[in-house]
CSV table of C-alpha atoms in Angstrom, one decimal:
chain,number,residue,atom,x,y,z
A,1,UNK,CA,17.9,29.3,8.8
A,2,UNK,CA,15.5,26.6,7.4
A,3,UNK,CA,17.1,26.1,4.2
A,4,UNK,CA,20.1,25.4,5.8
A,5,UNK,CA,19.1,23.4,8.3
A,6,UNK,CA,16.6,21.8,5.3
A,7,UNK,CA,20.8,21.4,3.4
A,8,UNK,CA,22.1,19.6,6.4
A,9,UNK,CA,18.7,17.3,6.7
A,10,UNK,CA,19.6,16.4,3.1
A,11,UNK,CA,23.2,15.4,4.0
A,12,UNK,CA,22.7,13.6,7.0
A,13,UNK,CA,20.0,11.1,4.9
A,14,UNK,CA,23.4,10.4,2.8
A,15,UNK,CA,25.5,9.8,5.5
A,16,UNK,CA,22.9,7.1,7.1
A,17,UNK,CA,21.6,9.1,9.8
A,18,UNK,CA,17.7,10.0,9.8
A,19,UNK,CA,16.9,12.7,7.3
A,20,UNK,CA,14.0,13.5,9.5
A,21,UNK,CA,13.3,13.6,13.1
A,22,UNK,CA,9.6,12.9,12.4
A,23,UNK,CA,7.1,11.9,9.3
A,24,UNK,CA,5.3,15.3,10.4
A,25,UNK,CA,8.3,18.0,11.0
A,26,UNK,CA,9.5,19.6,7.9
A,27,UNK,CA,6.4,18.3,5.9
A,28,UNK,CA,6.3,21.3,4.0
A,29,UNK,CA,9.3,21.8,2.6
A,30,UNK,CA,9.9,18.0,2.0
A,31,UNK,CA,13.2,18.1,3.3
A,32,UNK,CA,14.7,20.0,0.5
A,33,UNK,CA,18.2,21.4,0.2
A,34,UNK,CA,18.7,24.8,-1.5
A,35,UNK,CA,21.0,27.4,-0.9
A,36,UNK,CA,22.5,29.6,2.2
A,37,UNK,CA,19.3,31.6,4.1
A,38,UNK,CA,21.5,34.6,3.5
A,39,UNK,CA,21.2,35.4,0.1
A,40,UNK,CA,17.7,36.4,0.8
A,41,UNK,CA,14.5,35.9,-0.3
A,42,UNK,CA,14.6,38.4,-3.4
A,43,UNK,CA,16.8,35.8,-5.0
A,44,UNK,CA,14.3,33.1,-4.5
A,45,UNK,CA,12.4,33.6,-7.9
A,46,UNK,CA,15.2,33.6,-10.5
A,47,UNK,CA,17.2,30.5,-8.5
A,48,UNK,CA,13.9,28.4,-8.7
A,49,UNK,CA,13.6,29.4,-12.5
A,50,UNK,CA,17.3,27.8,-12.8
A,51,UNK,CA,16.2,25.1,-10.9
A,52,UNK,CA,13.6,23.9,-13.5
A,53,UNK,CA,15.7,24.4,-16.5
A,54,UNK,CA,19.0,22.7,-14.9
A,55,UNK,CA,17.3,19.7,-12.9
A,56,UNK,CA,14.3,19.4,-14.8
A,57,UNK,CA,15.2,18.9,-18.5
A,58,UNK,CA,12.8,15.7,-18.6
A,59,UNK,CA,9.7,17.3,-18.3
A,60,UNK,CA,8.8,15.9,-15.0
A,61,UNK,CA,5.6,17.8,-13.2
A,62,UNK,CA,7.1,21.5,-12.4
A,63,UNK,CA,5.0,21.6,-8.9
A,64,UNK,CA,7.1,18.3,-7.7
A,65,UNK,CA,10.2,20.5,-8.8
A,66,UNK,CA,9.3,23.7,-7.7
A,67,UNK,CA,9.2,23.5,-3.5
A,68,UNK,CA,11.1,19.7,-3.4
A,69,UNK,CA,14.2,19.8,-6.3
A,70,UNK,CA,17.6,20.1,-5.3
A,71,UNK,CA,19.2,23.5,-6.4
A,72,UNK,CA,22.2,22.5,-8.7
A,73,UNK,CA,25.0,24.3,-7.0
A,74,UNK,CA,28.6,23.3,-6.8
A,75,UNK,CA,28.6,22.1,-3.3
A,76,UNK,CA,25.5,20.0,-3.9
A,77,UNK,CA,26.4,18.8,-6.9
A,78,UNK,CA,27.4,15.3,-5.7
A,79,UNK,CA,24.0,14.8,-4.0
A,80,UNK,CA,22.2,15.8,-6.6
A,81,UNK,CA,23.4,12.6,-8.7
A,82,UNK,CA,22.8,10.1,-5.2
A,83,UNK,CA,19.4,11.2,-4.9
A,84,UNK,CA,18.5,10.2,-8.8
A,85,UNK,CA,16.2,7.2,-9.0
A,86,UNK,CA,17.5,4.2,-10.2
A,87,UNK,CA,14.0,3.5,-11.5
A,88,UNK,CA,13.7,6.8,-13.3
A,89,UNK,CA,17.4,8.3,-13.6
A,90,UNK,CA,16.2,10.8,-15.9
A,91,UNK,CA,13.5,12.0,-13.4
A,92,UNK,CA,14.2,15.2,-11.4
A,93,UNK,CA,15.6,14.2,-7.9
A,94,UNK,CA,13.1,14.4,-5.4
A,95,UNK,CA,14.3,14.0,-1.1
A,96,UNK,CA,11.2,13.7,0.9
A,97,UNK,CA,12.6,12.8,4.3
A,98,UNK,CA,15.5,10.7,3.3
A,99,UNK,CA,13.4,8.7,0.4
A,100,UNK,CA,13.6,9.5,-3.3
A,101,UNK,CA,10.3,10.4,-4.0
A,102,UNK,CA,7.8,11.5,-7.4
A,103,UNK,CA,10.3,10.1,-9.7
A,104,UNK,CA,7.5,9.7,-12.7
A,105,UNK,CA,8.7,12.1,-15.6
A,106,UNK,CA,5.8,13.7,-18.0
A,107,UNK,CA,6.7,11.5,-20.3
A,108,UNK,CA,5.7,8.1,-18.1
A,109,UNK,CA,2.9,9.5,-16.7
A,110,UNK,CA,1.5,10.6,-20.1
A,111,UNK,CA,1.3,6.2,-20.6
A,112,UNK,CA,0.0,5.6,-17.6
A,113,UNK,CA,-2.8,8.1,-18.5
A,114,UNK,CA,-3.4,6.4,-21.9
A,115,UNK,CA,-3.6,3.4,-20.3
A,116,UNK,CA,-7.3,4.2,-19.1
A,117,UNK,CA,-9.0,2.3,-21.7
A,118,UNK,CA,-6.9,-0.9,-21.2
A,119,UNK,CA,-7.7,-0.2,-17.6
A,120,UNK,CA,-11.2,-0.3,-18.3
A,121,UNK,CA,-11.5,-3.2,-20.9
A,122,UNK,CA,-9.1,-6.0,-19.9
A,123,UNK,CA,-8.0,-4.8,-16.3
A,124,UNK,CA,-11.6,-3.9,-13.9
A,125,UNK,CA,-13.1,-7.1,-14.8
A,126,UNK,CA,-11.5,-8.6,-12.4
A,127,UNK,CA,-13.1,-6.7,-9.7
A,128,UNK,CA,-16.3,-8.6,-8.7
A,129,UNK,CA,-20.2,-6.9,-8.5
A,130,UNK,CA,-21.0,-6.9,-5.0
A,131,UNK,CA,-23.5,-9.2,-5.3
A,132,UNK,CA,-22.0,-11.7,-6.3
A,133,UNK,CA,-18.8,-11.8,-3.7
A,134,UNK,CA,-18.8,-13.6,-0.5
A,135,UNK,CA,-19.1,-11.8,2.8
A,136,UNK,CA,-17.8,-13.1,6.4
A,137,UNK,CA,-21.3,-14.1,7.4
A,138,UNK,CA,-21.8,-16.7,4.5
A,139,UNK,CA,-19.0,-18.4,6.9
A,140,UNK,CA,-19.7,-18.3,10.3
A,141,UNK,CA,-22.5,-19.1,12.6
A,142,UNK,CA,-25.6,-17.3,12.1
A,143,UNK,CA,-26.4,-15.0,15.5
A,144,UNK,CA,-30.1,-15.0,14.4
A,145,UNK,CA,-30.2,-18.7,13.8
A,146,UNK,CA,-31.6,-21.4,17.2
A,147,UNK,CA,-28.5,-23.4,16.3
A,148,UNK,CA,-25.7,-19.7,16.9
A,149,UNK,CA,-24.5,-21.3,20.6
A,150,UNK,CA,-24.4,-24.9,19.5
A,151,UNK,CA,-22.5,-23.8,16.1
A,152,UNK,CA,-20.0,-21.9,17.8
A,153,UNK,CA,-19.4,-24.8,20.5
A,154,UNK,CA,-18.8,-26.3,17.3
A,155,UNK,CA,-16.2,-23.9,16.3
A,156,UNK,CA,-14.2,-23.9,19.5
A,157,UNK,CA,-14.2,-28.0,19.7
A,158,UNK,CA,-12.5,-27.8,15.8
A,159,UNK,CA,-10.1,-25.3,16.5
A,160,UNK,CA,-8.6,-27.1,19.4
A,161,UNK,CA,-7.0,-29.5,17.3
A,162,UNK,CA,-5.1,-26.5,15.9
A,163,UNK,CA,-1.5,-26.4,17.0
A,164,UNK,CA,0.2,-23.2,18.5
A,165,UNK,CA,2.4,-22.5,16.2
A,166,UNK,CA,-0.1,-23.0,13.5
A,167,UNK,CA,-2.0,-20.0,15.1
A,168,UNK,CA,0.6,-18.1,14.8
A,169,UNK,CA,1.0,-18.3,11.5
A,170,UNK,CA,-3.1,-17.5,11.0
A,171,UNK,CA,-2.7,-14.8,13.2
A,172,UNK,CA,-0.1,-12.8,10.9
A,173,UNK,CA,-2.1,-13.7,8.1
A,174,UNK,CA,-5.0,-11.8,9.6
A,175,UNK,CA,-2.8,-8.9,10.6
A,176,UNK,CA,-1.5,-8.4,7.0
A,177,UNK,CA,-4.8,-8.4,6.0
A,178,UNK,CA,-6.1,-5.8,8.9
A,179,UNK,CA,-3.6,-3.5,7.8
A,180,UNK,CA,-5.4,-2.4,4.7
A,181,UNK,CA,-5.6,1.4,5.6
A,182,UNK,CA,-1.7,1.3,5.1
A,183,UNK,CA,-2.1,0.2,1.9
A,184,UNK,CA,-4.7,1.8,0.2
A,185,UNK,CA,-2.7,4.7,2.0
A,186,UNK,CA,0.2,3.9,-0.6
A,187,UNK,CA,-1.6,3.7,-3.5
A,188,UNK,CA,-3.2,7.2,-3.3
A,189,UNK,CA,0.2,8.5,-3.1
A,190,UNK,CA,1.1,7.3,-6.2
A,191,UNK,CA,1.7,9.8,-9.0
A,192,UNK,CA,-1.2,9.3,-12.1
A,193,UNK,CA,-3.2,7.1,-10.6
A,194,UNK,CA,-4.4,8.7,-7.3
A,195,UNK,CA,-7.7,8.8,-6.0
A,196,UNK,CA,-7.4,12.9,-5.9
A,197,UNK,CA,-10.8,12.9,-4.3
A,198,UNK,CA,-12.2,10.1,-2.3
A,199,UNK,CA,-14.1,9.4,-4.7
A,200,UNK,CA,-12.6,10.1,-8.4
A,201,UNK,CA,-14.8,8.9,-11.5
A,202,UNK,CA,-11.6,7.7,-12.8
A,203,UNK,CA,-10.6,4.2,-14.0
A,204,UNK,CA,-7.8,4.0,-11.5
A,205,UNK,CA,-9.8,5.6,-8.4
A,206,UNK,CA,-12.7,2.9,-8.9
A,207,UNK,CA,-10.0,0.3,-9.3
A,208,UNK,CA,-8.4,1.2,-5.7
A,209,UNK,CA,-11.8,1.6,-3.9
A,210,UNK,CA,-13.3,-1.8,-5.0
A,211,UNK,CA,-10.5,-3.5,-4.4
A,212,UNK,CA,-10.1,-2.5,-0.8
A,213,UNK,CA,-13.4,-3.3,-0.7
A,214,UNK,CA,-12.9,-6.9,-1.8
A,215,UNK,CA,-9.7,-7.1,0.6
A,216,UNK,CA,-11.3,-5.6,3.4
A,217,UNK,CA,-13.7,-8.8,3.7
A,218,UNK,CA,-10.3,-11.3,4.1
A,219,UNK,CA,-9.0,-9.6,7.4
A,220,UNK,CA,-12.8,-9.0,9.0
A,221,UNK,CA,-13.7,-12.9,8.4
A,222,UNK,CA,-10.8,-14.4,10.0
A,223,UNK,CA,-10.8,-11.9,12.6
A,224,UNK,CA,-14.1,-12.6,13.9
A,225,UNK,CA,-13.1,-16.7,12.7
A,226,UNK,CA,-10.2,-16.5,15.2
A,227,UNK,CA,-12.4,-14.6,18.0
A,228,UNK,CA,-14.9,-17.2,18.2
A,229,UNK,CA,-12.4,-20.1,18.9
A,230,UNK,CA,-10.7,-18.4,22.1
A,231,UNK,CA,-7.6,-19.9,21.2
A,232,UNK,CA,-5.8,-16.5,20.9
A,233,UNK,CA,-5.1,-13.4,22.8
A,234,UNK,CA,-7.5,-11.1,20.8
A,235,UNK,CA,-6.7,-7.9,22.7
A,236,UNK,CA,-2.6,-8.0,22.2
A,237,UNK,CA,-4.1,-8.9,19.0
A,238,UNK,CA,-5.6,-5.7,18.1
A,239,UNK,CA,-3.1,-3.7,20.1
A,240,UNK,CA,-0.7,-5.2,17.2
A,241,UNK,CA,-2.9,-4.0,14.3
A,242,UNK,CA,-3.5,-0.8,15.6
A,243,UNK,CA,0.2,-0.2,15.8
A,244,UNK,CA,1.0,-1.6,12.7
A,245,UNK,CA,-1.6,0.6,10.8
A,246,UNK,CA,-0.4,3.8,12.7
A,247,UNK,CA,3.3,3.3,12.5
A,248,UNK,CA,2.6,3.1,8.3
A,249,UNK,CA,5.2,2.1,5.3
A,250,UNK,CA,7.3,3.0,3.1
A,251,UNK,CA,7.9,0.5,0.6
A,252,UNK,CA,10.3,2.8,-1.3
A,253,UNK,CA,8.2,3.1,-4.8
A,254,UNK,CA,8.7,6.8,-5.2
A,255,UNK,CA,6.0,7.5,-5.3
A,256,UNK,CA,5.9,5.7,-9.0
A,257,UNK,CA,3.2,3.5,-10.5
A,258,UNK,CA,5.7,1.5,-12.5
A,259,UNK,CA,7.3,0.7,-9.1
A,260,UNK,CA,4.2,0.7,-7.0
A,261,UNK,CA,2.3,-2.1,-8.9
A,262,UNK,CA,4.8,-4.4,-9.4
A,263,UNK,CA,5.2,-4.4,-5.4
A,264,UNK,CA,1.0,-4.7,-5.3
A,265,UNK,CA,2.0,-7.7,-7.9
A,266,UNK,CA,4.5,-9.6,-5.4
A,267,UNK,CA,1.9,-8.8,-2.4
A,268,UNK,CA,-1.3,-10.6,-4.0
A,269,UNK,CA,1.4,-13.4,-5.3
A,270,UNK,CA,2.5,-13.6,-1.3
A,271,UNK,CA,-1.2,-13.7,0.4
A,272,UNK,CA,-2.2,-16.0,-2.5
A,273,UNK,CA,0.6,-18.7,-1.0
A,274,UNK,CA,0.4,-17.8,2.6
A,275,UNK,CA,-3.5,-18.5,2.7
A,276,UNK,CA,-3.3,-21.1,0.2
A,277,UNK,CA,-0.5,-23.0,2.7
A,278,UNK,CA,-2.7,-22.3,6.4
A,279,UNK,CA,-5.9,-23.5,4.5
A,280,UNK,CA,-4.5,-26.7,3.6
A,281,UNK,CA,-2.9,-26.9,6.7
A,282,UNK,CA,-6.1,-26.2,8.5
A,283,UNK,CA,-7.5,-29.4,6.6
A,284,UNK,CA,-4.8,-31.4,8.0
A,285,UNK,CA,-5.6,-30.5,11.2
A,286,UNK,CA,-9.0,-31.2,10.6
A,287,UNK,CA,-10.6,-27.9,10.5
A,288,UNK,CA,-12.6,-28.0,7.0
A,289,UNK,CA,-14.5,-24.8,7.6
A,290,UNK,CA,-11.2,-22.8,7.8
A,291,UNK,CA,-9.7,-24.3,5.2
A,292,UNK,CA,-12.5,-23.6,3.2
A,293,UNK,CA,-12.4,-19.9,4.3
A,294,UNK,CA,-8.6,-19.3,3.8
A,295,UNK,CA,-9.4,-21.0,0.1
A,296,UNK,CA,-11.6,-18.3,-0.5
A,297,UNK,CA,-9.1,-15.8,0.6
A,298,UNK,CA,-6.6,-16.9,-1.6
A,299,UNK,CA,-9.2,-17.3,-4.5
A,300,UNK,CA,-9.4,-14.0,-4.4
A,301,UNK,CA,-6.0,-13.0,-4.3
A,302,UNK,CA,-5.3,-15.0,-7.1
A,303,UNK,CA,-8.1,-13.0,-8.9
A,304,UNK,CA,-6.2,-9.9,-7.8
A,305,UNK,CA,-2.7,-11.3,-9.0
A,306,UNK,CA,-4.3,-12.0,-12.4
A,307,UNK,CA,-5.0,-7.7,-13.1
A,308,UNK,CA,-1.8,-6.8,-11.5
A,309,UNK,CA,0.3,-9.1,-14.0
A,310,UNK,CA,-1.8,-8.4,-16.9
């Protein structure tokens, strides 16, 4: 009975209607389309076996083949070839949910792991040593300091020169930047250069901590920045972030690091711009303090774009 409702999933995804009712239901069988329930489960072990030597003749990872490949039967045939990635058509076709998914072969991941040393030498340098990166408070009023309630008066008085609309646009800057669980989220799904741990030793797994890290700074300073001028409806604000963050994304890079950095590449490209523009614009309006904060921002995303391009 699952595999065939798991077959008519499958189909549905092709015919535009959700493969999956849910992120969560069906999670562990990914949505995969085999055969009819009644041949029985004795048969299971020598149609898998067929599976990896018909579907898999790249050399992709056997475990992403083994619960998630589509069997190669006749009357599945047709879907097998829609589900190949157009990134990696040699890759074995992978339906998590509607999505192509884990399309890195062996062979592409066997690069990405020699890549470690590049990684290390010309790539990580771009990361900063804590101690020498700026944190929110080197921009805002000092709570400990005699002058915290005139400073912030300060604040407020600058920022009412700042049009509405202009707010707006700060505002979804500083949501994009709260929403850094989602993306660090994306990059530990990404075949050969996860963070298997929380705390891997590797090259990669160093790379995506510190750089949240360094990102996480952007959305906390122009956060607190925009709660101190009581220009904006911080509540709704957060409301916003916190269902951005749990709703997720899916930016449709299979799960594949060739994919999945050249999308982190366009992102840092985007912030750089975006933060770039409102600081400038923040000048205009003549608020030099933010502008000199959203210059930092995009300073750093600029850093950022630099290792992704390399």
């Amino acid at each position: 009975v699952v595999a065939s409702l798991m077959k008519v999933q499958a189909m549905r995804s092709l015919s535009g209607k959700p493969a999956c009712t849910s992120s969560r239901r069906f999670s562990s069988v990914s949505c995969r389309a085999t055969g009819s329930g009644s041949e029985g489960a004795s048969s299971y072990s020598s149609r898998r076996e067929s599976m990896k030597a018909s579907i898999n003749p790249s050399g992709a990872r056997s475990r992403l083949v083994a619960p998630n490949a589509i069997e190669a039967r006749p009357d599945v045939e047709a879907l097998e070839k829609l589900v190949r990635s157009e990134a990696a058509p040699d890759a074995s076709p992978v339906l998590i949910c509607g999505q192509v998914s884990h399309s890195l072969t062996k062979e592409r991941e066997e690069i990405i792991h020699s890549m470690e040393d590049f990684m290390e030498e010309k790539v990580y340098k771009y990361l900063k040593p804590v101690e020498k990166c700026w944190q929110a408070q080197d921009f805002l009023p000092d709570p400990a300091s005699e002058d915290f309630i005139p400073e912030i008066q300060a604040l407020r008085e600058r920022t009412l020169a700042l049009p509405d609309d202009y707010l707006v646009v700060l505002v979804g800057d500083m949501v994009t930047e709260e929403a850094l669980p989602t993306y660090m989220s994306m990059l530990n799904t990404i075949d050969g250069t996860r963070d298997e741990t929380g705390s891997d030793d590797t090259v990669w797994g160093k790379w995506t901590r510190e750089w949240t890290a360094e990102e996480n700074r952007h959305g906390d300073l122009l956060n607190k920045y925009l709660y101190l001028s009581g220009r904006v409806d911080m509540r709704q604000i957060e409301v916003t972030i916190q269902n951005l963050i749990g709703s997720g994304m899916c930016p449709k890079t299979e799960n594949n690091p060739y994919l999945g950095f050249m999308y982190t590449s366009f992102q840092e490209r985007a912030t750089k711009v975006s933060h770039g523009n409102t600081g400038r614009s923040a000048a205009k309006h003549g608020d030099q303090a933010l502008a000199n904060i959203c210059a930092q921002i995009a300073s750093d995303e600029a850093r950022h774009e630099k290792a992704y391009q390399l």
